[in-house]
Amino acid sequence: MAAIPASTRFPSPPFSISTTVAATQHRFGALGDTTKARVRLRWSSPPNCVSNPTGKLDDFSLQDDDEPPNLNPAPPPTPGRFEITIDKETVRRLDLSPAHALLRKYVHRIGDNATDPASDPNELLQKTVGFVINYERDDPVDPRELSELPDLRLWFLRLDAAYPWLPVVLDWRSGELARYTAMLVPHQMSQRLGIVYNPEAQELFAMSKLFTVYSWLKARGVANPQAKTNAMMQVIGFGISDELFKLVEANPHP
């Protein structure tokens, strides 16, 4: 394929997006389901998450015998948080009713009139939301992590389609946002590094969530939506300049 002439290349955008391995690395254990005999799984241990900015696996070693893991104990779930409990049958039926019971009244998207005007999203933002997964594997020695199970990932894809603003109300402190990202973003697993995200997919996911979350927070009247959105972006390893938010404000949805 011929190179694009310099005169026709896209100009640099008038805003900046920064990401580093250090910013996206969480020194905690893996997804919390490595005990193979465990049946009832509470996502109480966030993954060790690393982005690969080069996109080349040859330049980013996934070998587990390079050095022993350096992992910290996982923070516990935030006390009093809301929890969405699902099991294998719920997942295989693509049944979102456990999530609907909590989240439906907070829905707000363009053209969606189902939002309850009396519902206060600050309740979700303050208490946060987590997941409890009671998933019994067909094979008790299946070594895969939860984020590697196709039916579970499909359930989370449907959940994300229904509530695309959900990441902003998750229990970030206990790693729920990192785990949620793993359900939706292609990645590889490493015993030493934990989750290694596909860098381009991670960036697309993050930017999509920025636009969705910022609009939702503004529509629901949440104070300082830019700061809240930026805080969420920083958890998954991205720094966003003010210029991008100015562009969004200058070109609002109809």
PDB file of C-alpha atoms in Angstrom, residues 43 72 85 91 155 207 210 214 237 244:
ATOM      1  CA  TRP A  43     -14.692 -10.141  42.484  1.00  0.00           C
ATOM      2  CA  ASN A  72      -0.206  -6.647  46.826  1.00  0.00           C
ATOM      3  CA  THR A  85     -25.379 -10.987  41.717  1.00  0.00           C
ATOM      4  CA  VAL A  91     -25.352 -15.560  32.161  1.00  0.00           C
ATOM      5  CA  TRP A 155     -23.334 -11.152  29.176  1.00  0.00           C
ATOM      6  CA  MET A 207     -12.571   7.227  24.662  1.00  0.00           C
ATOM      7  CA  LEU A 210     -15.377   9.284  28.145  1.00  0.00           C
ATOM      8  CA  TYR A 214     -19.484  12.840  30.461  1.00  0.00           C
ATOM      9  CA  GLY A 237      -4.606   4.874  32.716  1.00  0.00           C
ATOM     10  CA  LEU A 244     -11.097  17.798  24.447  1.00  0.00           C
TER      11      LEU A 244
END
